[in-house]
Short mmCIF file of C-alpha atoms in Angstrom, two decimals:
data_model
loop_
_atom_site.label_atom_id
_atom_site.label_comp_id
_atom_site.label_asym_id
_atom_site.label_seq_id
_atom_site.Cartn_x
_atom_site.Cartn_y
_atom_site.Cartn_z
CA MET A 1 -8.77 -13.53 -2.25
CA GLU A 2 -5.45 -13.97 0.23
CA SER A 3 -4.57 -17.17 1.58
CA GLN A 4 -3.67 -18.43 5.15
CA ASP A 5 -0.08 -20.56 5.55
CA ALA A 6 -1.17 -24.42 5.20
CA SER A 7 0.38 -25.12 8.30
CA ASP A 8 -1.63 -22.55 10.08
CA ASP A 9 -5.05 -24.42 9.33
CA PRO A 10 -5.15 -27.82 8.66
CA GLY A 11 -8.28 -27.58 6.22
CA VAL A 12 -6.50 -25.43 3.62
CA HIS A 13 -5.22 -27.13 0.63
CA ARG A 14 -1.30 -27.29 0.71
CA GLY A 15 -1.13 -26.43 -3.20
CA PHE A 16 -3.62 -23.60 -2.63
CA ILE A 17 -2.76 -19.60 -2.74
CA CYS A 18 -5.67 -17.59 -3.96
CA ALA A 19 -8.49 -17.54 -5.95
CA SER A 20 -10.39 -14.66 -8.17
CA PHE A 21 -13.63 -14.79 -10.97
CA ASN A 22 -13.28 -13.08 -13.75
CA GLN A 23 -15.53 -9.57 -14.84
CA ASP A 24 -18.63 -11.74 -15.83
CA THR A 25 -17.95 -14.80 -13.77
CA THR A 26 -17.46 -17.09 -16.29
CA SER A 27 -14.19 -17.98 -15.16
CA LEU A 28 -12.33 -18.91 -12.19
CA SER A 29 -8.47 -18.53 -11.69
CA VAL A 30 -6.53 -20.33 -8.84
CA GLY A 31 -2.45 -19.01 -7.80
CA THR A 32 -0.75 -22.47 -6.46
CA LYS A 33 2.51 -23.38 -5.27
CA THR A 34 3.20 -24.01 -8.51
CA GLY A 35 1.70 -21.48 -10.89
CA TYR A 36 -1.69 -20.91 -11.46
CA ARG A 37 -5.08 -22.56 -12.99
CA LEU A 38 -7.74 -20.83 -15.28
CA PHE A 39 -11.21 -22.68 -15.25
CA SER A 40 -14.18 -22.36 -17.37
CA VAL A 41 -17.42 -22.16 -15.15
CA THR A 42 -20.09 -22.06 -17.86
CA ALA A 43 -21.51 -25.59 -16.94
CA VAL A 44 -22.44 -26.99 -13.56
CA ASP A 45 -21.58 -30.75 -13.76
CA LYS A 46 -18.04 -30.28 -15.05
CA LEU A 47 -15.22 -27.61 -14.46
CA ASP A 48 -12.87 -27.64 -17.24
CA CYS A 49 -9.17 -26.43 -16.59
CA ILE A 50 -8.33 -24.26 -19.90
CA HIS A 51 -4.91 -23.78 -18.72
CA GLU A 52 -2.30 -24.46 -16.07
CA GLY A 53 0.46 -21.77 -16.19
CA VAL A 54 3.91 -22.82 -14.80
CA GLU A 55 6.25 -19.82 -15.78
CA CYS A 56 6.47 -18.52 -11.97
CA PRO A 57 5.57 -20.51 -8.62
CA ASP A 58 3.63 -19.40 -5.50
CA VAL A 59 1.17 -17.21 -7.55
CA TYR A 60 -0.73 -15.51 -4.97
CA ILE A 61 -2.48 -12.79 -7.50
CA VAL A 62 -4.13 -13.87 -10.97
CA GLU A 63 -6.70 -11.98 -12.77
CA ARG A 64 -8.04 -12.67 -15.85
CA LEU A 65 -9.50 -10.16 -18.47
CA PHE A 66 -13.22 -11.23 -19.18
CA SER A 67 -12.52 -14.41 -21.46
CA SER A 68 -9.73 -12.92 -23.11
CA SER A 69 -6.19 -14.95 -23.31
CA LEU A 70 -4.92 -11.75 -21.05
CA VAL A 71 -3.78 -12.68 -17.60
CA VAL A 72 -2.16 -10.96 -14.73
CA VAL A 73 0.26 -12.65 -12.61
CA VAL A 74 2.18 -11.76 -9.48
CA SER A 75 4.29 -14.21 -7.44
CA LEU A 76 5.45 -14.24 -3.97
CA SER A 77 8.59 -14.91 -4.96
CA MET A 78 8.91 -11.28 -6.96
CA PRO A 79 6.30 -9.75 -5.09
CA ARG A 80 7.06 -6.22 -6.49
CA ARG A 81 6.45 -7.26 -10.35
CA MET A 82 3.48 -7.90 -12.33
CA ASN A 83 3.74 -9.96 -15.30
CA VAL A 84 1.11 -9.84 -17.99
CA TYR A 85 0.79 -12.96 -19.96
CA HIS A 86 -0.96 -14.09 -23.32
CA PHE A 87 -1.75 -17.48 -21.60
CA LYS A 88 -2.88 -19.38 -25.14
CA LYS A 89 0.41 -18.51 -26.68
CA GLY A 90 2.38 -18.93 -23.52
CA THR A 91 4.29 -15.74 -23.82
CA GLU A 92 4.79 -12.70 -21.85
CA ILE A 93 3.33 -9.73 -22.92
CA CYS A 94 5.14 -7.42 -20.63
CA ASN A 95 6.31 -6.79 -16.93
CA TYR A 96 6.32 -3.82 -14.69
CA SER A 97 8.31 -3.47 -11.15
CA TYR A 98 7.07 -1.27 -8.27
CA SER A 99 8.66 0.23 -5.30
CA ASN A 100 6.78 -2.33 -2.97
CA ASN A 101 4.66 -5.47 -2.81
CA ILE A 102 1.75 -5.44 -4.80
CA LEU A 103 -1.46 -6.05 -2.79
CA SER A 104 -3.96 -6.39 -5.60
CA VAL A 105 -4.63 -5.86 -9.16
CA ARG A 106 -7.82 -4.83 -10.84
CA LEU A 107 -8.79 -4.26 -14.88
CA ASN A 108 -11.62 -4.08 -17.25
CA ARG A 109 -11.43 -3.05 -21.07
CA GLN A 110 -9.81 0.34 -20.57
CA ARG A 111 -7.83 0.41 -17.45
CA LEU A 112 -5.51 -1.69 -15.28
CA VAL A 113 -4.65 -0.68 -11.67
CA VAL A 114 -2.28 -1.72 -9.51
CA CYS A 115 -2.61 -1.31 -5.92
CA LEU A 116 0.04 -0.86 -3.14
CA GLU A 117 0.14 -0.27 0.56
CA GLU A 118 0.02 3.69 -0.03
CA SER A 119 -0.16 4.34 -3.23
CA ILE A 120 -2.24 3.51 -6.97
CA TYR A 121 -0.84 3.17 -10.28
CA ILE A 122 -3.37 3.51 -13.21
CA HIS A 123 -2.42 2.08 -16.32
CA ASN A 124 -4.03 2.17 -20.04
CA ILE A 125 -4.75 -1.34 -20.45
CA ARG A 126 -4.02 -1.05 -24.62
CA ASP A 127 -0.77 -0.15 -24.41
CA MET A 128 -0.02 -0.45 -20.57
CA LYS A 129 1.16 3.20 -20.50
CA LEU A 130 0.90 4.59 -16.90
CA LEU A 131 -1.58 7.29 -16.93
CA LYS A 132 -1.64 8.40 -13.22
CA THR A 133 -0.04 7.39 -9.75
CA LEU A 134 -1.76 8.43 -7.03
CA LEU A 135 0.80 8.42 -3.69
CA ASN A 136 0.05 8.97 -0.20
CA THR A 137 -3.25 7.08 0.04
CA PRO A 138 -4.36 5.80 3.33
CA VAL A 139 -2.31 3.26 4.84
CA ASN A 140 -4.42 0.00 3.08
CA PRO A 141 -2.46 -2.97 3.88
CA SER A 142 -4.80 -5.33 2.32
CA GLY A 143 -4.65 -4.01 -1.20
CA LEU A 144 -8.46 -3.04 -0.96
CA CYS A 145 -9.83 -1.64 -3.81
CA ALA A 146 -12.48 -2.36 -6.63
CA LEU A 147 -12.88 -0.93 -10.21
CA SER A 148 -16.27 -1.14 -11.96
CA VAL A 149 -16.17 -3.59 -14.96
CA ASN A 150 -17.79 -1.30 -16.98
CA HIS A 151 -15.05 0.31 -19.03
CA SER A 152 -17.25 3.51 -20.06
CA ASN A 153 -16.99 4.63 -16.75
CA SER A 154 -13.88 2.75 -15.17
CA TYR A 155 -15.23 3.97 -11.38
CA LEU A 156 -12.30 2.89 -8.82
CA ALA A 157 -13.05 2.65 -5.14
CA TYR A 158 -10.54 2.42 -2.53
CA PRO A 159 -10.46 3.60 1.11
CA GLY A 160 -10.56 7.15 2.09
CA SER A 161 -9.26 6.59 5.66
CA ALA A 162 -7.05 4.00 7.37
CA THR A 163 -9.49 5.00 10.73
CA ILE A 164 -12.85 5.17 9.63
CA GLY A 165 -15.05 3.74 6.92
CA GLU A 166 -14.77 6.50 4.17
CA ILE A 167 -14.47 5.66 0.37
CA THR A 168 -12.89 7.50 -2.18
CA VAL A 169 -14.84 7.04 -5.52
CA TYR A 170 -12.04 8.17 -8.39
CA ASP A 171 -12.99 8.39 -12.09
CA ALA A 172 -10.15 6.26 -13.64
CA ASN A 173 -11.32 7.42 -17.41
CA ASN A 174 -10.91 11.25 -16.74
CA LEU A 175 -8.51 10.77 -13.96
CA SER A 176 -10.18 12.65 -11.37
CA THR A 177 -12.03 12.53 -7.75
CA LEU A 178 -15.82 11.99 -8.06
CA THR A 179 -17.01 11.93 -4.62
CA LEU A 180 -16.00 10.76 -0.78
CA ILE A 181 -18.61 8.14 0.91
CA GLN A 182 -18.71 8.22 4.71
CA ALA A 183 -19.89 4.68 4.71
CA HIS A 184 -19.21 3.13 8.23
CA ASP A 185 -17.70 3.77 11.52
CA SER A 186 -14.88 1.46 11.22
CA PRO A 187 -12.27 0.80 8.65
CA LEU A 188 -13.24 -0.93 5.39
CA ALA A 189 -13.07 -4.49 4.57
CA ALA A 190 -14.65 -5.13 1.41
CA LEU A 191 -15.63 -3.20 -1.48
CA THR A 192 -17.47 -3.98 -4.88
CA PHE A 193 -19.38 -2.31 -7.92
CA ASN A 194 -22.23 -3.82 -9.92
CA ALA A 195 -21.78 -4.45 -13.38
CA SER A 196 -22.74 -1.38 -14.87
CA GLY A 197 -20.89 0.85 -12.34
CA THR A 198 -23.74 2.54 -10.72
CA LYS A 199 -23.97 0.70 -7.46
CA LEU A 200 -21.19 0.25 -4.84
CA ALA A 201 -21.33 -2.28 -1.93
CA SER A 202 -19.33 -1.94 1.19
CA ALA A 203 -18.63 -3.92 4.29
CA SER A 204 -16.45 -2.71 7.46
CA GLU A 205 -13.82 -4.53 9.57
CA LYS A 206 -16.70 -5.49 11.79
CA GLY A 207 -18.48 -6.95 9.25
CA THR A 208 -22.35 -6.62 10.65
CA VAL A 209 -23.70 -4.36 8.12
CA ILE A 210 -23.35 -4.09 4.63
CA ARG A 211 -24.53 -1.00 2.69
CA VAL A 212 -24.81 0.23 -1.14
CA PHE A 213 -24.45 3.40 -2.26
CA SER A 214 -25.57 5.07 -5.85
CA VAL A 215 -22.81 5.91 -7.78
CA PRO A 216 -21.31 8.47 -8.40
CA GLU A 217 -23.79 10.41 -6.27
CA GLY A 218 -22.70 8.27 -3.15
CA GLN A 219 -26.56 7.79 -1.73
CA ARG A 220 -27.16 5.13 0.43
CA LEU A 221 -29.64 3.23 -1.37
CA PHE A 222 -29.64 -0.30 0.99
CA GLU A 223 -28.54 -1.39 4.31
CA PHE A 224 -28.51 -5.12 5.16
CA ARG A 225 -27.44 -6.63 8.49
CA ARG A 226 -25.43 -9.60 8.27
CA GLY A 227 -25.45 -10.52 11.92
CA MET A 228 -25.51 -9.01 15.40
CA LYS A 229 -23.60 -11.87 17.74
CA ARG A 230 -20.35 -11.49 16.38
CA TYR A 231 -17.70 -9.33 14.41
CA VAL A 232 -16.58 -11.03 11.06
CA SER A 233 -14.22 -10.94 8.28
CA ILE A 234 -16.08 -10.17 5.23
CA SER A 235 -14.12 -11.69 2.50
CA SER A 236 -15.72 -11.09 -0.65
CA LEU A 237 -18.85 -8.99 -1.74
CA SER A 238 -20.38 -9.62 -5.28
CA PHE A 239 -23.45 -8.74 -7.06
CA SER A 240 -25.49 -10.39 -9.45
CA ALA A 241 -25.45 -9.48 -13.27
CA ASP A 242 -28.53 -7.82 -12.92
CA ALA A 243 -27.81 -6.05 -9.57
CA GLN A 244 -31.03 -7.65 -7.86
CA PHE A 245 -28.98 -9.63 -5.74
CA LEU A 246 -25.84 -9.15 -3.24
CA CYS A 247 -23.95 -11.85 -1.58
CA ALA A 248 -21.17 -11.83 1.02
CA SER A 249 -19.22 -14.47 2.33
CA SER A 250 -16.79 -14.48 5.64
CA ASN A 251 -14.56 -16.36 7.69
CA THR A 252 -17.64 -17.76 9.08
CA GLU A 253 -19.68 -20.94 7.80
CA THR A 254 -22.36 -18.68 6.57
CA VAL A 255 -22.67 -16.92 2.98
CA HIS A 256 -25.49 -14.32 3.05
CA ILE A 257 -27.56 -13.34 -0.26
CA PHE A 258 -29.59 -10.18 0.07
CA LYS A 259 -32.18 -8.88 -2.07
CA LEU A 260 -31.93 -5.28 -3.41
CA GLU A 261 -35.73 -4.25 -3.62
CA GLN A 262 -37.20 -0.96 -2.88
CA HIS A 263 -40.26 -1.63 -0.44
CA SER A 264 -43.34 -0.01 -1.89
CA PRO A 265 -45.60 2.29 0.78
CA ASN A 266 -48.72 1.07 -0.83
CA GLN A 267 -47.97 -2.42 -0.58
CA GLU A 268 -49.22 -2.79 3.16
CA GLU A 269 -52.40 -0.62 2.12
CA GLU A 270 -53.54 -3.18 -0.54
CA SER A 271 -53.03 -5.90 1.80
CA PRO A 272 -54.21 -4.79 5.07
CA THR A 273 -53.02 -8.07 7.27
CA TRP A 274 -52.38 -8.04 10.75
CA SER A 275 -48.67 -8.66 10.23
CA ALA A 276 -48.71 -5.49 7.77
CA TYR A 277 -50.74 -3.41 10.72
CA VAL A 278 -47.79 -4.57 13.68
CA GLY A 279 -45.04 -3.74 10.92
CA LYS A 280 -46.65 -0.60 10.61
CA MET A 281 -46.69 0.16 14.49
CA PHE A 282 -42.94 -1.18 14.87
CA THR A 283 -41.67 1.32 12.15
CA ALA A 284 -43.63 4.00 13.71
CA ALA A 285 -42.12 3.11 17.11
CA THR A 286 -38.62 3.76 15.72
CA THR A 287 -38.86 7.38 15.75
CA TYR A 288 -38.66 7.49 19.56
CA LEU A 289 -35.85 5.01 19.88
CA PRO A 290 -32.24 5.97 19.95
CA ALA A 291 -30.64 6.65 16.48
CA HIS A 292 -28.46 3.27 16.35
CA VAL A 293 -31.40 1.12 17.55
CA SER A 294 -33.54 2.88 15.05
CA ASP A 295 -31.10 2.00 12.30
CA MET A 296 -30.90 -1.63 13.12
CA MET A 297 -34.64 -1.75 12.96
CA HIS A 298 -34.90 -0.59 9.56
CA GLN A 299 -32.07 -3.25 8.00
CA ASP A 300 -33.06 -5.78 5.87
CA ARG A 301 -31.68 -9.44 6.78
CA ALA A 302 -30.36 -11.98 4.18
CA PHE A 303 -33.01 -12.93 1.65
CA ALA A 304 -31.08 -16.61 1.17
CA THR A 305 -28.20 -18.36 2.66
CA VAL A 306 -25.80 -20.82 2.39
CA ARG A 307 -24.28 -23.20 5.49
CA LEU A 308 -20.89 -24.27 4.42
CA ASN A 309 -19.06 -27.66 5.83
CA MET A 310 -16.26 -25.32 6.95
CA PHE A 311 -15.56 -22.45 9.42
CA GLY A 312 -12.80 -20.00 9.60
CA LEU A 313 -11.53 -21.34 5.89
CA LYS A 314 -11.00 -18.26 3.25
CA ASN A 315 -13.15 -18.08 0.26
CA ILE A 316 -14.78 -16.00 -2.25
CA CYS A 317 -18.40 -16.18 -3.35
CA ALA A 318 -20.27 -14.59 -6.91
CA LEU A 319 -23.33 -14.97 -8.19
CA ALA A 320 -23.90 -16.24 -11.74
CA THR A 321 -26.38 -17.49 -14.14
CA ILE A 322 -25.16 -20.88 -15.35
CA GLN A 323 -27.34 -22.74 -18.04
CA LYS A 324 -30.03 -20.23 -17.35
CA LEU A 325 -30.54 -21.03 -13.88
CA PRO A 326 -29.21 -18.38 -11.04
CA ARG A 327 -26.21 -19.91 -9.12
CA LEU A 328 -24.18 -19.16 -5.91
CA LEU A 329 -20.44 -20.08 -6.46
CA VAL A 330 -18.05 -20.64 -3.70
CA ALA A 331 -14.17 -21.01 -4.49
CA SER A 332 -12.47 -22.18 -1.12
CA SER A 333 -8.99 -22.58 0.55
CA ASP A 334 -9.99 -26.09 1.16
CA GLY A 335 -9.40 -26.90 -2.69
CA TYR A 336 -13.14 -27.05 -4.14
CA LEU A 337 -15.64 -25.13 -5.96
CA TYR A 338 -19.17 -25.30 -4.70
CA ILE A 339 -22.17 -24.62 -6.66
CA TYR A 340 -25.69 -23.70 -5.17
CA ASN A 341 -29.08 -23.21 -6.37
CA VAL A 342 -30.46 -20.00 -5.51
CA ASP A 343 -34.44 -19.50 -5.44
CA PRO A 344 -35.09 -16.14 -6.91
CA GLN A 345 -38.53 -15.94 -5.62
CA ASP A 346 -38.65 -17.33 -2.32
CA GLY A 347 -34.95 -17.38 -1.32
CA GLY A 348 -34.11 -19.56 1.91
CA GLU A 349 -31.73 -22.19 2.33
CA CYS A 350 -29.73 -22.74 -0.96
CA VAL A 351 -29.12 -26.37 -1.96
CA LEU A 352 -25.68 -27.68 -3.20
CA VAL A 353 -25.90 -29.10 -6.63
CA GLN A 354 -22.15 -29.62 -7.47
CA LYS A 355 -18.81 -29.65 -5.58
CA HIS A 356 -15.54 -29.66 -8.13
CA ARG A 357 -11.90 -30.27 -7.14
CA LEU A 358 -9.40 -27.55 -8.33
CA PHE A 359 -6.55 -30.06 -7.94
CA GLU A 360 -6.03 -33.57 -8.86
CA SER A 361 -6.63 -36.48 -6.40
CA SER A 362 -3.07 -37.33 -7.76
CA GLU A 363 -1.67 -34.19 -6.86
CA GLU A 364 -3.03 -34.67 -3.03
CA GLN A 365 -1.33 -38.10 -3.06
CA GLU A 366 2.00 -36.51 -3.88
CA GLU A 367 1.66 -34.20 -1.50
CA GLN A 368 1.05 -36.92 1.36
CA LYS A 369 3.97 -38.46 0.32
CA GLU A 370 6.16 -35.65 0.46
CA GLU A 371 4.71 -35.08 3.91
CA GLU A 372 5.39 -38.53 5.25
CA ASN A 373 8.88 -38.74 3.12
CA PRO A 374 10.56 -35.23 3.86
CA GLU A 375 13.99 -36.36 3.91
CA ASP A 376 13.51 -37.37 0.37
CA VAL A 377 12.34 -33.70 -0.91
CA PRO A 378 15.41 -31.40 -1.74
CA PRO A 379 15.39 -28.57 0.54
CA GLN A 380 13.20 -25.67 -0.71
CA PRO A 381 13.09 -22.26 0.26
CA ALA A 382 10.70 -21.73 3.09
CA SER A 383 7.04 -20.81 2.04
CA GLN A 384 5.81 -17.42 3.39
CA SER A 385 2.28 -16.68 3.99
CA TYR A 386 0.61 -13.89 1.92
CA ALA A 387 0.72 -11.63 4.86
CA ALA A 388 4.24 -12.22 5.71
CA THR A 389 5.28 -11.37 2.36
CA VAL A 390 3.51 -8.08 2.04
CA ALA A 391 5.11 -7.03 5.35
CA LEU A 392 8.72 -7.30 3.87
CA PRO A 393 10.42 -4.02 4.57
CA SER A 394 9.93 -1.47 1.46
CA THR A 395 12.81 -0.10 -0.49
CA PRO A 396 12.75 3.58 -1.49
CA LEU A 397 11.83 4.58 -4.75
CA SER A 398 14.44 4.10 -7.39
CA SER A 399 14.91 4.87 -10.94
CA THR A 400 15.87 1.12 -11.46
CA THR A 401 12.88 -0.30 -9.77
CA LEU A 402 10.49 2.08 -12.25
CA MET A 403 12.46 2.02 -15.18
CA GLY A 404 10.51 3.24 -17.92
CA TYR A 405 7.84 4.92 -15.82
CA SER A 406 7.05 8.04 -17.13
CA GLU A 407 3.76 10.10 -18.54
CA GLU A 408 5.06 8.92 -21.99
CA GLY A 409 6.19 5.42 -20.86
CA GLY A 410 4.21 2.38 -21.73
CA ALA A 411 4.56 -0.32 -24.26
CA GLN A 412 7.59 0.48 -26.94
CA ARG A 413 5.61 -1.13 -29.97
CA GLY A 414 2.49 0.11 -30.19
CA GLU A 415 -0.60 -1.16 -28.73
CA VAL A 416 0.19 -4.09 -27.02
CA ILE A 417 -3.59 -5.46 -26.83
CA PRO A 418 -5.78 -5.22 -29.81
CA ASP A 419 -9.15 -3.98 -30.10
CA HIS A 420 -10.82 -7.25 -30.75
CA GLU A 421 -9.51 -8.72 -27.39
CA LEU A 422 -10.90 -5.63 -25.58
CA ALA A 423 -14.08 -5.86 -27.13
CA GLU A 424 -17.01 -6.92 -25.74
CA GLY A 425 -18.39 -10.65 -26.58
CA PRO A 426 -16.32 -13.90 -27.57
CA VAL A 427 -13.00 -13.27 -28.69
CA CYS A 428 -10.78 -15.96 -30.79
CA LEU A 429 -8.08 -17.36 -28.72
CA ASP A 430 -6.53 -19.48 -31.50
CA ASP A 431 -5.99 -16.64 -33.95
CA GLU A 432 -2.40 -16.33 -34.46
CA ASN A 433 -2.26 -12.73 -35.25
CA GLU A 434 -4.44 -11.91 -31.98
CA PHE A 435 -1.45 -9.78 -30.94
CA PRO A 436 1.55 -8.16 -32.52
CA PRO A 437 4.96 -9.23 -31.87
CA VAL A 438 6.03 -7.77 -28.58
CA SER A 439 9.47 -8.07 -27.04
CA ASN A 440 9.61 -9.10 -23.26
CA GLN A 441 10.04 -6.00 -21.33
CA SER A 442 11.22 -5.71 -17.70
CA ASN A 443 10.20 -2.05 -16.70
#
């Protein structure tokens, strides 16, 4: 999730830059002005900060691999370099530089994907060997892409066009294109896979309709209408672990939760109520209406909603089961994590049960002092917004920029990441032999 400059919006916390949930929504990563923070989100009443990294400032991308000690970081100060850290040991595993600014990073236990504006790099995560470079991809200024967390398929989705909502689905394991999906009339704004990689949800820049497709077939399964009154910017989409629900957040004050259920044609016959009769007549009438009106009639509305106490701030949402109950998590650029209860039976308005600070109150006081006494603060380089940074002019591809990149490239000392770190289930972060000794690389 990208952030806005604090000066542009008074609601944005001055230390906040970005946030992301890990692949199974057990951890929250936050990029800050001073580095990054990793939080455990396995309980409602407490938010434990399990690590604070200060290796580099102004972190605008931070991605953790499940509950392992592997974390990928990109800083505004060096937006073309990706750093891979073992945060438990506080050591850098390796770093790689690219020809242009890194816009997003996605990873599962098999692949690590780096997305630039007009190219995508696919690495083997075990040794960071570059397996494939997708060059001349459609212009993708936001770095929009999604990678299935199911490493047995490792499907990758990214825009197939810069002008319409076409999705390219790529098999990152077998390194081949699977299918093209004509998802929307407008350019894409959001993409996400379910946990098994069998469903893909998408939204366009208009933000009014969210569609769900089967993978790899590309068949449309569901269509949900977020709203009709206004176009919005969808900032995140996320499935529940069982793929029964899909949540969507935007730059508005409402988070929508949709229920993925197929309506049985026999339900109305089993309960011949007046409302069922009207619904049947209504459905029949749509066959005589224009196509766009008929489509609107068949779109499902939100099953549950959340009304945030903010408007226009960047945020990301995720559905998780915490302490055996379904919850909606919203991490906002105001510096808070909000946790809501979700009623899986009746839906409706979700109830806020907890609100956690992502920054200590002492840090906020220090920031206020700096604002009140700017003359006492040593001069700092001017901070740039994420959008301003990625707009920096690109340089031609050079051997020094991508030194070490080849089909035979990768880690110089065999496997960087051992099997147990990539295996499913809990990992031992206190094992001193968790990683073999690896010298810092500057590739």
